Amino acid sequence: MAEEVESSESGSGNLFNKIIALAAGEAHTLALTANGDVYSWGRGTFGRLGTASETDHLFPARINFDSDGDKRVKIVAIAAGAYHSLAVSDKVILIGVTPKGASCHVSNDGSSSGKRNQETEFSALKGIAMMDQYGAGDTMSGFLELGSPNSSASGSERKKLMISSVKGGGMMSAAIDDLGSLWMWGNFPEPQKGKSMESEFSLTSNCNPIPIWNFHGHTVVKVACGNEHVVALVTAGEVYKGSDLLCYSWGGNTHGQLGLGDRQSRQYPEVIEPFNSDAPWTVYEVACGAFHTALLAQRSPSDTLESVCWTFGQGDNGQLGQGTTQSTLSPEPVKGLPRNAFLISVDCGLFHTSVVSSAGDVWSWGMEKGLGLCPEASYSGPDAGDAILPLLIPCSGLYGPKFPEPVQVVCGAAHTILLAGAGYKMWSWGRGWSGVLGNGKMIDCYSPTMALWPPLDADFREQSVKDGSDKSGAEKKTEDVIELERKLSMAAEDVKLLQSKLSLMERYASILHGATFGKPFEERDMPASLRGGGSFDIAKEWENMLESLDRGKLVRLEMFYRSMLAGVKDKLLKKRIQEILLEFQSSLPSDSTQRNK
């Protein structure tokens, strides 16, 4: 369910800076702050960032949900699919960020607003059906017309229906209303009401929210979506009592991602047997990758909090964390995770999985072959770059080795974002294309780096709000606010220029470092004198570096410089030969007859 926004300041920050939820898509990330703002960064293709353009953003950028009037829209929940984003506000039913940034707000009375654009809505119908996965346009009024599957109310009572949480999958979206009913739209597996083995599995394509009637009389608490499958946590009875959840799955099952012991797809929800009503395990978190699933479960009843991560489905890249690259058809516990660590969050990327414990330990496993984006993963052999068992991710710098006050971990296709510091700090690692890591860079990071948070404009906006509140609630822009915005714009341009120069220098340093040591350049490879900002003696630092290298690195360095020296000698020889030839040609007679003689 959507987390409630805090009403008071806590920790070292404020409501502008405190993040209460993260969401990650294929190559973009969303952050929801405690005061109801949403920030996005990463790849902007299809308008997934909601910034009214398809431009990539290297830093968190605030999405403008405000209506045409002076009324501010406050967001209470967010979600991200592969190429789309979703947000729920406290005053409107649903906001879907559509291609090229168009949005639609559906209000409680069933009316809709937002820019309609035929080119926008149908710009990606070539197998993607972008329109369908958002439920954009007047079609979202289907929430109001149909009413909740768990409600027999009619007329005006149905108009009070509100969405409490949303979730995005590959090409599908899901929402849970305040009565615990599940709705889905996009390209999704619409369940049949009865079990029929005769019908073939297929995905339904619909831009209208469709109620999932199979759970009528029960409460859907959480849901997760993959590319073709759905997993839901549903109460055994009518009301959620905290420990009576059953785990249902349905949809595509070519890799065993439903956890039902076979590869047969399902058009109807079935209970995953290790988590039925008689099982000793109760699932409390669920996440779906493209073709694999991860669950967090605790033993119940028990005097101690024993938390276990279970995975099943596609395992080609070790994303199941079970020590193999084989697919698993039934839930199996992840190997190597301590049983005494209570896991608070789990998420699945395209080919990797990450979990975080309440103590601040983070583990990741899997990842696409050759990327090597899991820290300390193997860089040789048939599984180069893959981690088939959980790897403990260290927190470098002042906070190590554990991450302080962890909140949530989210995974994109090839990147991971960790929210910690009670919501005031973010770490990221993985593929850095399009600025998806939020650290201002477009390079891959092999270990956690701090994302740029709070954003540059946070202090400016906070000050402008305070200034506005001192004037009897007047919200008109004063000259001081206009001047602040002008300075902010200039500062942002300067940051972009400096960032482009920094990115160029980092690439140049990475080329030299990679050619010398055979590994990408990392921040910890930087000399201590540079990190401290003091004076830099290149001769001294060179000697210190040589002293710290082991024999293998020294041999590699010697070979590199031998090859480089040989190349220099070769170039010198060629240049000398060219000079001799030029001198010889200049000494020859210019007359062709004399040259013939």
XYZ file of C-alpha atoms in Angstrom:
597
model
C 0.000 0.000 0.000
C 1.065 3.584 -0.465
C 3.063 5.010 2.380
C 1.586 7.977 4.201
C 3.472 11.262 3.970
C 4.993 12.517 7.197
C 3.762 15.826 8.528
C 6.791 16.805 10.574
C 10.485 17.176 9.993
C 12.809 14.410 11.111
C 16.500 13.608 11.007
C 18.870 16.125 9.500
C 16.609 17.154 6.608
C 13.069 18.264 5.879
C 10.019 17.228 3.876
C 11.507 18.595 0.650
C 14.559 16.333 0.984
C 13.125 13.196 2.603
C 12.397 10.412 0.076
C 9.709 7.936 1.144
C 9.610 5.700 -1.979
C 11.667 4.775 -5.048
C 10.708 3.087 -8.321
C 12.960 1.918 -11.168
C 12.170 1.183 -14.792
C 14.330 -0.194 -17.577
C 16.635 2.842 -17.556
C 14.925 5.454 -15.421
C 14.317 6.061 -11.726
C 11.591 7.852 -9.749
C 11.696 9.259 -6.207
C 8.728 10.391 -4.104
C 9.403 12.936 -1.364
C 7.536 13.310 1.906
C 5.903 16.556 0.816
C 4.385 14.899 -2.283
C 6.876 15.838 -5.012
C 8.159 13.345 -7.599
C 11.633 13.475 -9.135
C 12.804 11.484 -12.141
C 16.112 10.890 -13.903
C 17.694 8.640 -16.513
C 16.538 7.866 -20.050
C 13.786 10.110 -21.359
C 12.684 8.108 -24.416
C 8.867 7.775 -24.698
C 8.474 10.574 -22.153
C 8.862 8.176 -19.235
C 10.418 10.927 -17.080
C 7.294 13.094 -17.276
C 9.324 16.238 -17.975
C 7.408 17.074 -21.201
C 10.378 15.996 -23.332
C 12.384 12.911 -24.289
C 15.649 14.390 -23.021
C 17.805 12.294 -20.686
C 18.424 13.679 -17.192
C 21.660 12.995 -15.306
C 20.299 14.504 -12.079
C 16.918 14.206 -10.333
C 14.432 16.569 -12.018
C 11.121 17.530 -10.438
C 7.984 16.510 -12.363
C 5.352 19.224 -12.609
C 1.948 17.702 -11.809
C 0.346 21.018 -10.897
C -2.960 21.798 -12.556
C -3.739 24.937 -14.527
C -5.026 26.636 -11.397
C -3.180 27.489 -8.214
C -4.043 24.178 -6.566
C -0.986 22.014 -5.937
C -1.135 18.305 -6.724
C 0.351 16.116 -4.010
C 1.560 12.605 -4.977
C 1.248 9.754 -2.475
C 2.479 6.693 -4.463
C 4.631 5.964 -7.518
C 5.518 3.037 -9.779
C 7.614 2.399 -12.877
C 7.225 -0.081 -15.698
C 9.892 -0.795 -18.264
C 9.166 2.336 -20.313
C 6.439 4.135 -18.389
C 5.728 5.724 -15.023
C 2.708 5.927 -12.719
C 1.752 8.209 -9.848
C -1.207 8.428 -7.486
C -2.266 11.760 -6.016
C -4.348 12.519 -2.939
C -6.912 14.459 -4.970
C -7.104 12.558 -8.264
C -7.515 8.871 -8.983
C -4.532 8.266 -11.240
C -1.866 10.120 -13.143
C -0.204 8.210 -15.951
C 2.954 9.602 -17.508
C 2.527 8.887 -21.195
C 4.858 9.065 -24.223
C 6.448 12.467 -24.774
C 5.304 13.624 -21.350
C 1.551 13.970 -21.958
C -0.497 13.196 -18.859
C -4.085 12.662 -17.876
C -5.614 13.501 -14.510
C -8.866 11.763 -13.616
C -10.756 13.435 -10.801
C -13.186 11.973 -8.309
C -16.227 13.136 -10.242
C -15.153 11.226 -13.337
C -14.032 14.216 -15.356
C -10.629 14.181 -17.030
C -8.075 16.752 -17.999
C -4.734 16.736 -19.709
C -3.329 17.201 -23.185
C -4.639 14.790 -25.782
C -2.382 14.111 -28.740
C -3.104 11.452 -31.353
C 0.540 11.259 -32.378
C 1.548 10.848 -28.740
C -0.984 8.140 -28.006
C -0.242 6.011 -31.045
C 3.457 6.780 -31.593
C 4.616 3.367 -30.383
C 2.037 0.855 -31.532
C 4.665 -1.266 -33.314
C 4.503 -4.137 -30.874
C 4.823 -1.966 -27.785
C 1.280 -0.617 -27.393
C 2.439 2.350 -25.347
C -1.091 3.722 -25.098
C -2.341 0.553 -23.412
C 0.211 0.378 -20.639
C -0.722 3.775 -19.215
C -4.488 3.749 -19.393
C -4.219 7.375 -20.500
C -7.096 9.567 -21.620
C -10.794 9.377 -20.797
C -10.552 5.589 -20.426
C -9.350 5.925 -16.829
C -12.916 6.871 -15.912
C -13.519 3.109 -16.073
C -12.493 3.068 -12.417
C -15.581 5.092 -11.615
C -18.021 3.482 -14.016
C -17.368 -0.097 -12.946
C -16.941 0.342 -9.233
C -14.776 -1.902 -7.094
C -15.036 -5.681 -7.548
C -15.241 -5.903 -3.757
C -18.079 -3.424 -3.486
C -21.777 -3.713 -4.210
C -22.198 0.048 -4.000
C -23.660 1.968 -6.871
C -24.264 5.493 -8.024
C -22.548 8.248 -6.086
C -20.911 5.800 -3.671
C -18.841 4.337 -6.474
C -17.375 7.754 -7.175
C -15.587 7.647 -3.834
C -13.312 4.886 -5.100
C -9.642 5.794 -4.644
C -6.388 4.096 -5.643
C -4.073 3.257 -2.753
C -1.100 1.790 -4.657
C 0.154 1.168 -8.193
C 2.669 -1.154 -9.822
C 4.274 -1.302 -13.255
C 5.488 -4.320 -15.198
C 7.087 -4.736 -18.589
C 4.109 -3.564 -20.668
C 1.404 -3.635 -18.020
C 0.146 -1.630 -15.065
C -1.748 -2.614 -11.918
C -3.561 -0.707 -9.196
C -5.092 -1.657 -5.858
C -8.041 0.437 -4.695
C -8.884 1.396 -1.148
C -11.238 -1.593 -0.848
C -8.441 -4.062 -1.653
C -9.509 -4.812 -5.232
C -7.037 -5.306 -8.075
C -7.254 -3.556 -11.460
C -4.991 -4.099 -14.479
C -4.461 -2.614 -17.928
C -1.943 -2.665 -20.780
C -0.614 -5.976 -22.147
C -1.430 -8.238 -19.211
C -2.669 -11.780 -18.498
C -6.374 -11.275 -17.781
C -7.382 -14.179 -15.528
C -10.206 -16.533 -16.343
C -12.698 -17.196 -13.593
C -12.410 -20.970 -13.854
C -9.526 -23.377 -14.332
C -9.479 -24.437 -17.952
C -6.490 -26.357 -19.336
C -7.867 -26.249 -22.877
C -7.445 -22.559 -23.654
C -4.020 -21.314 -24.747
C -2.237 -18.615 -22.789
C -2.456 -15.100 -24.220
C -2.033 -11.509 -23.104
C -4.968 -9.115 -23.129
C -4.361 -5.659 -24.575
C -6.671 -3.064 -23.064
C -6.289 0.609 -22.223
C -9.251 0.413 -19.818
C -8.559 -0.664 -16.220
C -9.992 -4.184 -15.931
C -11.128 -5.448 -12.504
C -9.692 -8.813 -11.478
C -12.802 -10.553 -10.184
C -11.006 -13.748 -9.088
C -10.261 -12.258 -5.654
C -13.803 -11.069 -4.932
C -14.416 -11.317 -1.188
C -10.706 -11.081 -0.373
C -8.256 -8.210 -0.013
C -5.325 -7.803 -2.394
C -2.489 -6.347 -0.327
C 0.453 -6.291 -2.756
C 1.096 -7.083 -6.407
C 4.144 -7.379 -8.668
C 4.343 -7.669 -12.456
C 6.938 -9.146 -14.796
C 6.928 -9.168 -18.568
C 4.143 -11.741 -18.813
C 3.363 -12.847 -15.275
C 1.741 -11.444 -12.142
C 2.196 -12.354 -8.473
C -0.223 -11.089 -5.813
C -0.448 -11.319 -2.028
C -4.093 -11.867 -1.087
C -5.784 -12.382 2.264
C -7.142 -15.809 3.121
C -10.269 -14.174 4.532
C -12.069 -10.936 3.803
C -9.985 -8.628 5.962
C -6.209 -8.301 6.182
C -5.057 -9.338 9.674
C -1.304 -8.982 9.126
C -0.202 -12.604 8.747
C -2.881 -14.362 6.708
C -1.582 -13.703 3.193
C -1.627 -16.259 0.387
C 0.662 -15.934 -2.617
C -1.055 -16.270 -6.020
C 0.544 -16.255 -9.478
C -0.687 -16.416 -13.073
C 0.427 -15.563 -16.617
C 3.395 -16.678 -18.708
C 5.448 -19.513 -17.244
C 8.033 -20.521 -19.870
C 10.846 -20.277 -17.287
C 8.913 -21.420 -14.211
C 8.447 -17.835 -13.005
C 5.041 -18.721 -11.502
C 6.659 -21.086 -8.983
C 4.017 -23.770 -9.571
C 6.437 -26.635 -10.280
C 6.097 -26.693 -14.066
C 6.437 -24.532 -17.191
C 2.748 -24.430 -18.063
C 1.315 -20.913 -18.335
C -1.842 -20.062 -16.380
C -4.833 -17.891 -17.280
C -6.135 -18.105 -13.707
C -4.496 -17.379 -10.323
C -3.117 -20.358 -8.405
C -1.664 -20.482 -4.911
C 2.073 -21.121 -4.752
C 2.138 -24.203 -2.530
C 5.019 -23.374 -0.136
C 2.972 -20.313 0.872
C -0.545 -21.696 1.243
C -2.698 -21.323 4.331
C -1.096 -24.354 6.052
C 2.529 -23.385 5.333
C 4.798 -22.132 8.128
C 5.975 -19.249 5.943
C 4.155 -15.941 5.432
C 5.145 -13.800 2.447
C 5.366 -10.069 3.143
C 7.234 -8.724 0.057
C 7.161 -9.723 -3.617
C 9.095 -8.586 -6.694
C 9.177 -9.672 -10.333
C 11.951 -9.479 -12.890
C 11.274 -10.036 -16.565
C 11.102 -13.827 -16.115
C 11.940 -14.500 -12.468
C 10.339 -13.840 -9.089
C 11.645 -13.096 -5.593
C 9.709 -13.274 -2.328
C 10.493 -12.307 1.254
C 8.857 -14.558 3.840
C 9.041 -14.990 7.586
C 8.332 -18.037 9.682
C 5.036 -17.763 11.494
C 4.345 -18.224 14.295
C 7.823 -17.802 15.743
C 9.458 -16.146 18.729
C 12.280 -14.843 16.530
C 12.126 -12.899 13.277
C 13.453 -15.398 10.751
C 13.475 -13.855 7.294
C 14.202 -15.772 4.077
C 14.388 -14.733 0.436
C 12.845 -17.263 -1.996
C 13.373 -17.157 -5.767
C 12.177 -19.077 -8.814
C 12.033 -18.739 -12.589
C 14.784 -17.944 -15.067
C 18.285 -18.421 -13.666
C 20.547 -18.122 -16.715
C 22.576 -15.316 -15.171
C 22.494 -16.418 -11.555
C 19.620 -14.048 -10.752
C 18.083 -16.677 -8.459
C 21.095 -16.647 -6.129
C 21.067 -20.428 -5.734
C 24.632 -21.134 -6.871
C 23.712 -22.240 -10.412
C 22.602 -20.806 -13.730
C 19.681 -23.234 -13.962
C 16.035 -22.178 -13.943
C 13.974 -23.236 -10.926
C 10.292 -24.167 -11.236
C 9.433 -24.014 -7.518
C 10.468 -21.570 -4.775
C 13.907 -22.228 -3.305
C 15.669 -20.228 -0.567
C 18.531 -18.044 -1.720
C 21.807 -19.544 -0.572
C 24.328 -17.574 1.449
C 21.987 -15.088 3.150
C 22.119 -15.109 6.966
C 18.890 -16.302 8.580
C 19.244 -13.878 11.507
C 19.122 -10.803 9.216
C 15.609 -9.433 8.786
C 15.168 -8.446 5.134
C 13.050 -5.331 4.646
C 13.105 -4.852 0.861
C 13.666 -6.881 -2.324
C 13.566 -6.018 -6.010
C 14.369 -7.689 -9.322
C 16.067 -6.226 -12.351
C 16.188 -7.729 -15.799
C 18.891 -10.241 -14.821
C 19.699 -9.496 -11.183
C 18.159 -9.318 -7.703
C 18.941 -7.226 -4.613
C 17.831 -7.295 -0.985
C 18.533 -5.076 2.026
C 18.295 -5.918 5.718
C 17.165 -3.734 8.580
C 20.778 -3.696 9.809
C 22.013 -1.977 6.632
C 23.486 -4.978 4.804
C 22.814 -5.140 1.061
C 23.251 -8.208 -1.146
C 23.067 -8.448 -4.950
C 23.359 -11.394 -7.324
C 22.965 -12.164 -11.012
C 23.405 -9.661 -13.862
C 23.883 -10.013 -17.589
C 27.019 -11.805 -18.802
C 29.924 -9.517 -19.607
C 28.629 -6.462 -17.736
C 30.286 -7.324 -14.440
C 28.245 -4.740 -12.603
C 27.977 -6.704 -9.373
C 30.947 -5.615 -7.235
C 33.626 -8.313 -6.870
C 31.898 -10.603 -9.388
C 34.051 -12.895 -11.503
C 35.579 -11.365 -14.629
C 36.759 -14.602 -16.210
C 35.384 -17.980 -17.206
C 32.069 -18.898 -18.799
C 30.062 -16.842 -16.266
C 32.123 -13.660 -16.583
C 30.389 -10.827 -14.800
C 27.727 -13.022 -13.176
C 27.335 -13.560 -9.436
C 25.475 -16.825 -8.896
C 25.501 -16.378 -5.117
C 24.693 -13.243 -3.074
C 27.480 -10.701 -2.812
C 27.588 -8.376 0.194
C 27.761 -4.827 -1.146
C 30.105 -2.666 0.968
C 29.304 0.924 1.833
C 32.512 2.861 1.217
C 33.522 6.147 2.784
C 32.364 7.479 6.135
C 29.318 5.224 6.291
C 30.959 1.821 5.753
C 30.729 -1.059 5.971
C 26.925 -0.961 6.464
C 24.467 1.471 4.928
C 22.872 3.696 7.597
C 19.137 3.451 8.272
C 18.128 1.597 5.074
C 14.649 2.109 3.620
C 14.307 0.451 0.198
C 16.225 -1.078 -2.709
C 15.030 -0.961 -6.348
C 16.455 -2.508 -9.521
C 16.255 -1.414 -13.142
C 17.328 -3.428 -16.138
C 21.004 -3.078 -15.209
C 21.202 -0.657 -12.298
C 20.453 -0.652 -8.566
C 19.401 2.243 -6.315
C 19.477 2.032 -2.522
C 17.547 4.485 -0.352
C 19.095 4.820 3.112
C 19.879 7.427 5.726
C 16.205 7.296 6.798
C 15.287 8.548 3.324
C 17.827 11.358 2.997
C 20.594 9.552 1.082
C 20.778 7.444 -2.077
C 23.490 5.118 -3.356
C 23.557 3.691 -6.879
C 25.632 1.276 -8.956
C 25.448 -0.573 -12.261
C 25.009 0.539 -15.847
C 25.231 4.316 -16.024
C 23.853 5.021 -19.492
C 21.561 8.049 -19.810
C 22.388 9.173 -16.263
C 20.137 6.549 -14.667
C 22.355 6.398 -11.552
C 21.521 9.986 -10.664
C 25.129 10.925 -9.917
C 25.588 13.217 -12.906
C 27.642 10.658 -14.817
C 26.980 8.406 -17.790
C 29.594 5.787 -16.956
C 29.172 2.386 -15.310
C 29.820 2.209 -11.561
C 31.149 -1.038 -10.128
C 30.579 -0.037 -6.518
C 27.977 2.132 -4.737
C 28.307 5.881 -5.337
C 26.278 8.676 -3.809
C 23.480 9.986 -6.006
C 22.995 13.744 -6.191
C 20.404 14.280 -3.483
C 18.970 16.652 -2.464
C 18.750 18.236 -5.922
C 20.176 21.647 -6.625
C 16.831 23.440 -6.548
C 15.619 22.036 -3.198
C 16.922 24.871 -1.033
C 15.685 27.479 -3.500
C 12.163 26.026 -3.575
C 12.043 25.638 0.196
C 13.052 29.261 0.667
C 10.500 30.457 -1.886
C 7.737 28.554 -0.087
C 8.757 30.093 3.237
C 8.823 33.549 1.671
C 5.373 32.995 0.205
C 3.933 31.807 3.545
C 4.976 35.058 5.233
C 2.669 37.050 2.975
C -0.760 35.859 4.195
C -0.659 32.817 1.933
C -0.132 34.797 -1.265
C 1.450 32.574 -3.910
C 2.386 35.211 -6.476
C 6.013 35.311 -7.501
C 7.848 38.223 -5.907
C 10.867 39.878 -7.427
C 13.064 37.976 -4.965
C 11.620 34.633 -6.057
C 12.087 35.522 -9.721
C 15.687 36.489 -9.015
C 16.244 33.198 -7.150
C 14.868 31.256 -10.103
C 17.118 33.178 -12.493
C 20.173 32.366 -10.358
C 19.063 28.753 -10.143
C 18.790 28.533 -13.917
C 22.268 30.026 -14.348
C 23.689 27.669 -11.720
C 22.090 24.699 -13.461
C 23.678 25.694 -16.771
C 27.078 26.025 -15.081
C 26.643 22.577 -13.526
C 25.816 21.073 -16.931
C 28.947 22.632 -18.464
C 31.164 21.454 -15.614
C 29.583 18.017 -15.752
C 30.311 17.636 -19.455
C 33.949 18.542 -18.818
C 34.119 16.177 -15.847
C 32.606 13.336 -17.860
C 35.172 13.896 -20.642
C 38.073 13.844 -18.177
C 36.710 10.713 -16.469
C 36.529 8.909 -19.800
C 40.096 9.943 -20.600
C 41.295 8.788 -17.168
C 39.412 5.503 -17.590
C 41.121 4.852 -20.942
C 44.575 5.385 -19.431
C 43.769 3.451 -16.262
C 42.183 0.560 -18.159
C 45.090 0.307 -20.586
C 47.563 0.303 -17.700
C 45.895 -1.911 -15.108
C 43.325 -3.835 -17.164
C 40.353 -2.647 -15.083
C 38.024 0.363 -15.138
C 38.902 3.439 -13.130
C 37.143 3.733 -9.754
C 37.060 6.548 -7.226
C 39.067 4.526 -4.722
C 41.920 4.324 -7.272
C 42.418 8.082 -6.925
C 45.475 9.155 -4.867
C 44.661 10.129 -1.294
C 46.150 13.611 -1.752
C 43.697 14.335 -4.567
C 40.729 13.004 -2.597
C 41.663 15.256 0.287
C 41.934 18.287 -1.938
C 45.510 19.105 -0.904
C 48.625 19.688 -2.989
C 49.572 16.996 -5.480
C 53.183 15.852 -6.013
C 53.058 13.614 -9.088
C 56.545 12.173 -8.531
C 55.792 11.269 -4.930
C 52.388 9.798 -5.788
C 53.972 7.716 -8.546
C 56.460 6.267 -6.055
C 53.685 5.602 -3.536
C 51.639 3.822 -6.194
C 54.545 1.601 -7.217
C 55.202 0.722 -3.569
C 51.580 -0.329 -3.050
C 51.364 -2.572 -6.140
C 51.792 -6.341 -5.821
C 54.080 -8.324 -8.124
C 51.337 -9.195 -10.627
C 50.367 -5.556 -11.101
C 54.031 -4.523 -11.387
C 54.611 -7.130 -14.099
C 51.527 -5.918 -15.979
C 52.742 -2.332 -15.632
C 56.214 -3.300 -16.907
C 54.715 -5.065 -19.929
C 52.521 -2.075 -20.675
C 55.443 0.359 -20.660
C 57.671 -2.031 -22.624
C 54.997 -2.171 -25.321
C 54.501 1.569 -25.208
C 58.286 2.189 -25.401
C 58.579 -0.203 -28.347
C 55.813 1.682 -30.083
C 57.551 5.008 -29.461
C 60.844 3.653 -30.850
C 58.990 2.321 -33.874
C 57.412 5.722 -34.497
C 60.779 7.457 -34.081
C 62.376 5.063 -36.563
C 59.618 5.656 -39.093
C 59.886 9.415 -38.708
C 63.705 9.251 -39.136
C 63.324 7.168 -42.320
C 60.815 9.678 -43.659
C 63.244 12.537 -42.928
C 66.096 10.731 -44.746
C 63.901 10.107 -47.785
C 62.859 13.751 -47.864
C 66.488 14.865 -47.617
C 67.464 12.441 -50.414
C 64.633 13.636 -52.670
C 65.550 17.274 -52.107
C 69.181 16.569 -53.085
C 68.218 15.076 -56.478
C 68.413 17.321 -59.586
C 65.104 18.892 -60.499
C 65.533 18.466 -64.282
C 64.007 15.178 -65.475
C 66.729 14.720 -68.124
C 69.488 14.948 -65.565
C 67.621 12.504 -63.346
C 67.428 10.043 -66.258
C 71.178 10.291 -66.783
